[in-house]
Amino acid sequence: NYPFLKELSKSGVLTKIMPHPSSTDKPYMHSKMILADQTQVYIGSVNFSNNSTQKARELGVIFSDVKATQRIKTEFEKDWKVSEEAKEPEKDFCPKDE
């Protein structure tokens, strides 16, 4: 997703990722979240790629409920504080099973 994060950043979208390696305080996140106008929020597994949006069986949910949106926003803000700028990993980066 790094090329897509780069494109979003070029367009003025703030992007961050959870740091590697993951930990209890900074868990690996596969989910994505988009907050629109402070009133609707999307949470899902869809990556910004053709394969993910057109071929894979990804899942996403849009919430319009004010209480749900606020709760999701609060949790997101906690994660945002411990996340970091998305920098492309080294070419051979791949977490290894131990």
Coordinates of N, CA and C in Angstrom, one line a residue:
N1 N 0.8 -1.2 0.0 CA 0.0 0.0 0.0 C 0.8 1.3 0.0
Y2 N 2.2 1.2 0.1 CA 3.0 2.4 0.2 C 2.8 3.3 -1.0
P3 N 2.8 2.7 -2.3 CA 2.6 3.7 -3.4 C 1.2 4.4 -3.3
F4 N 0.2 3.8 -2.7 CA -1.1 4.4 -2.6 C -1.0 5.5 -1.5
L5 N -0.3 5.2 -0.4 CA -0.2 6.2 0.7 C 0.6 7.4 0.2
K6 N 1.6 7.2 -0.7 CA 2.3 8.3 -1.3 C 1.4 9.1 -2.1
E7 N 0.6 8.5 -2.9 CA -0.3 9.3 -3.8 C -1.3 10.1 -2.9
L8 N -1.9 9.5 -1.9 CA -2.8 10.2 -1.0 C -2.1 11.4 -0.4
S9 N -0.8 11.2 0.1 CA -0.1 12.2 0.7 C 0.2 13.4 -0.2
K10 N 0.5 13.1 -1.5 CA 0.7 14.1 -2.5 C -0.6 15.0 -2.7
S11 N -1.7 14.4 -2.4 CA -3.0 15.1 -2.6 C -3.4 15.8 -1.3
G12 N -2.6 15.8 -0.3 CA -2.9 16.5 1.0 C -3.5 15.7 2.1
V13 N -3.7 14.4 1.8 CA -4.3 13.5 2.8 C -3.2 13.1 3.8
L14 N -3.5 13.3 5.1 CA -2.5 12.8 6.2 C -2.6 11.3 6.3
T15 N -1.5 10.7 6.2 CA -1.4 9.2 6.3 C -0.3 8.8 7.3
K16 N -0.6 7.8 8.0 CA 0.3 7.2 9.0 C 0.1 5.7 9.0
I17 N 1.1 5.0 9.6 CA 1.0 3.6 9.7 C 1.4 3.2 11.2
M18 N 1.0 2.1 11.6 CA 1.4 1.6 12.9 C 2.9 1.1 12.7
P19 N 3.7 1.3 13.7 CA 5.1 1.0 13.6 C 5.3 -0.5 13.6
H20 N 6.4 -1.0 13.0 CA 6.8 -2.4 13.0 C 8.1 -2.5 13.9
P21 N 8.2 -3.5 14.7 CA 7.3 -4.6 14.9 C 6.1 -4.2 15.8
S22 N 5.1 -4.9 15.6 CA 3.9 -4.7 16.5 C 4.1 -5.1 17.9
S23 N 3.3 -4.5 18.8 CA 3.4 -4.8 20.2 C 2.0 -4.6 20.8
T24 N 1.9 -4.9 22.1 CA 0.6 -4.7 22.7 C 0.1 -3.3 22.6
D25 N 1.0 -2.3 22.8 CA 0.6 -0.9 22.8 C 0.5 -0.4 21.4
K26 N 1.2 -1.0 20.4 CA 1.2 -0.6 19.0 C 0.9 -1.8 18.1
P27 N -0.3 -2.2 18.1 CA -0.6 -3.5 17.4 C -0.6 -3.3 15.9
Y28 N -0.4 -4.4 15.2 CA -0.5 -4.5 13.7 C -1.9 -4.2 13.4
M29 N -2.1 -3.3 12.4 CA -3.5 -3.0 12.0 C -3.7 -3.3 10.5
H30 N -4.6 -4.1 10.2 CA -5.0 -4.4 8.8 C -6.1 -3.5 8.4
S31 N -6.9 -3.1 9.4 CA -8.1 -2.3 9.1 C -7.7 -0.9 8.6
K32 N -8.7 -0.3 7.8 CA -8.5 1.0 7.4 C -9.7 1.8 7.9
M33 N -9.6 3.1 8.1 CA -10.7 3.9 8.6 C -10.7 5.2 7.9
I34 N -11.9 5.7 7.4 CA -12.0 7.0 6.8 C -13.2 7.7 7.5
L35 N -12.9 8.9 8.0 CA -13.9 9.7 8.7 C -14.3 10.8 7.7
A36 N -15.6 10.9 7.4 CA -16.1 12.0 6.5 C -16.9 12.9 7.2
D37 N -16.5 14.2 7.2 CA -17.3 15.3 7.7 C -17.8 15.1 9.2
Q38 N -17.0 14.3 9.9 CA -17.3 14.1 11.4 C -18.6 13.4 11.6
T39 N -19.3 12.9 10.5 CA -20.6 12.3 10.7 C -20.7 10.9 10.3
Q40 N -19.8 10.5 9.4 CA -19.8 9.1 8.9 C -18.4 8.5 8.9
V41 N -18.3 7.2 9.2 CA -17.0 6.6 9.3 C -17.1 5.2 8.6
Y42 N -16.0 5.0 7.8 CA -15.9 3.7 7.2 C -14.8 2.9 7.9
I43 N -15.0 1.7 8.2 CA -14.0 0.8 8.7 C -14.0 -0.5 7.9
G44 N -12.9 -0.9 7.4 CA -12.8 -2.1 6.6 C -11.4 -2.6 6.4
S45 N -11.4 -3.7 5.6 CA -10.1 -4.4 5.3 C -9.7 -4.0 3.9
V46 N -10.4 -3.3 3.1 CA -10.1 -3.0 1.7 C -8.8 -2.2 1.6
N47 N -7.9 -2.6 0.8 CA -6.7 -1.9 0.4 C -7.0 -1.0 -0.8
F48 N -6.3 0.0 -1.0 CA -6.5 0.9 -2.2 C -5.8 0.3 -3.4
S49 N -6.2 -0.9 -3.8 CA -5.6 -1.5 -4.9 C -6.7 -2.1 -5.8
N50 N -6.4 -2.3 -7.1 CA -7.4 -2.9 -8.0 C -7.8 -4.3 -7.5
N51 N -6.8 -5.1 -7.1 CA -7.1 -6.5 -6.6 C -8.0 -6.4 -5.4
S52 N -7.7 -5.6 -4.5 CA -8.5 -5.5 -3.2 C -10.0 -5.0 -3.5
T53 N -10.1 -4.0 -4.3 CA -11.4 -3.4 -4.6 C -12.2 -4.2 -5.6
Q54 N -11.6 -4.9 -6.5 CA -12.3 -5.6 -7.6 C -12.3 -7.1 -7.6
K55 N -11.3 -7.7 -6.9 CA -11.2 -9.2 -7.0 C -11.3 -9.9 -5.6
A56 N -10.9 -9.3 -4.6 CA -10.8 -10.0 -3.3 C -12.2 -9.8 -2.6
R57 N -12.4 -10.7 -1.6 CA -13.6 -10.6 -0.8 C -13.3 -9.9 0.5
E58 N -13.2 -8.5 0.3 CA -12.9 -7.7 1.4 C -14.2 -7.2 2.1
L59 N -14.1 -6.7 3.3 CA -15.3 -6.3 4.0 C -15.1 -4.9 4.5
G60 N -16.2 -4.1 4.5 CA -16.2 -2.7 5.0 C -17.5 -2.4 5.5
V61 N -17.6 -1.5 6.5 CA -18.8 -1.1 7.1 C -18.8 0.4 7.2
I62 N -19.9 1.1 6.9 CA -20.1 2.5 7.0 C -21.0 2.8 8.2
F63 N -20.6 3.6 9.1 CA -21.4 3.9 10.3 C -21.9 5.4 10.1
S64 N -23.2 5.6 10.4 CA -23.7 6.9 10.4 C -24.2 7.3 11.8
D65 N -24.3 6.4 12.7 CA -24.8 6.6 14.0 C -23.8 7.6 14.8
V66 N -24.2 8.6 15.3 CA -23.4 9.6 16.0 C -22.5 9.0 17.1
K67 N -23.2 8.2 18.0 CA -22.4 7.6 19.1 C -21.3 6.7 18.6
A68 N -21.7 5.8 17.6 CA -20.7 4.9 17.0 C -19.6 5.7 16.3
T69 N -19.9 6.7 15.6 CA -18.9 7.5 14.9 C -17.9 8.1 15.9
Q70 N -18.5 8.7 17.0 CA -17.6 9.3 18.0 C -16.7 8.3 18.7
R71 N -17.2 7.1 19.0 CA -16.4 6.1 19.7 C -15.3 5.6 18.8
I72 N -15.6 5.4 17.5 CA -14.6 5.0 16.5 C -13.5 6.1 16.4
K73 N -14.0 7.3 16.3 CA -13.0 8.5 16.2 C -12.1 8.5 17.4
T74 N -12.6 8.3 18.6 CA -11.8 8.3 19.8 C -10.8 7.3 19.8
E75 N -11.1 6.0 19.4 CA -10.2 4.9 19.3 C -9.1 5.2 18.2
F76 N -9.6 5.8 17.1 CA -8.7 6.1 16.0 C -7.6 7.2 16.5
E77 N -8.1 8.2 17.3 CA -7.1 9.2 17.7 C -6.1 8.6 18.7
K78 N -6.4 7.6 19.4 CA -5.4 6.9 20.3 C -4.4 6.2 19.4
D79 N -4.8 5.5 18.4 CA -3.9 4.9 17.4 C -3.1 5.9 16.7
W80 N -3.7 7.0 16.2 CA -3.0 8.0 15.5 C -1.8 8.6 16.3
K81 N -1.9 8.7 17.6 CA -0.9 9.3 18.4 C 0.4 8.4 18.5
V82 N 0.2 7.1 18.3 CA 1.3 6.1 18.4 C 1.8 5.7 17.0
S83 N 1.1 6.1 16.0 CA 1.5 5.7 14.6 C 2.6 6.7 14.1
E84 N 3.2 6.3 12.9 CA 4.3 7.1 12.4 C 4.1 7.3 10.9
E85 N 4.9 8.2 10.4 CA 4.9 8.6 9.0 C 5.1 7.3 8.2
A86 N 4.4 7.2 7.1 CA 4.5 6.0 6.3 C 5.7 6.1 5.3
K87 N 6.8 5.5 5.7 CA 8.0 5.5 4.8 C 8.1 4.1 4.2
E88 N 8.5 4.1 2.9 CA 8.6 2.8 2.2 C 9.7 2.0 2.9
P89 N 9.4 0.7 3.1 CA 10.3 -0.2 3.7 C 11.4 -0.6 2.8
E90 N 12.5 -1.1 3.3 CA 13.6 -1.6 2.5 C 13.0 -2.7 1.5
K91 N 13.6 -2.8 0.4 CA 13.1 -3.7 -0.6 C 12.9 -5.2 -0.2
D92 N 13.8 -5.6 0.7 CA 13.7 -7.0 1.2 C 12.9 -7.1 2.5
F93 N 12.1 -6.1 2.9 CA 11.3 -6.2 4.1 C 10.2 -7.2 4.0
C94 N 10.2 -8.1 4.9 CA 9.1 -9.1 5.1 C 9.2 -9.6 6.4
P95 N 8.2 -9.4 7.3 CA 8.3 -10.0 8.7 C 8.5 -11.5 8.6
K96 N 9.4 -12.0 9.3 CA 9.7 -13.5 9.3 C 9.0 -14.2 10.5
D97 N 8.5 -15.4 10.2 CA 8.0 -16.2 11.3 C 9.2 -16.7 12.2
E98 N 9.0 -16.7 13.5 CA 10.1 -17.1 14.3 C 9.8 -18.4 14.9

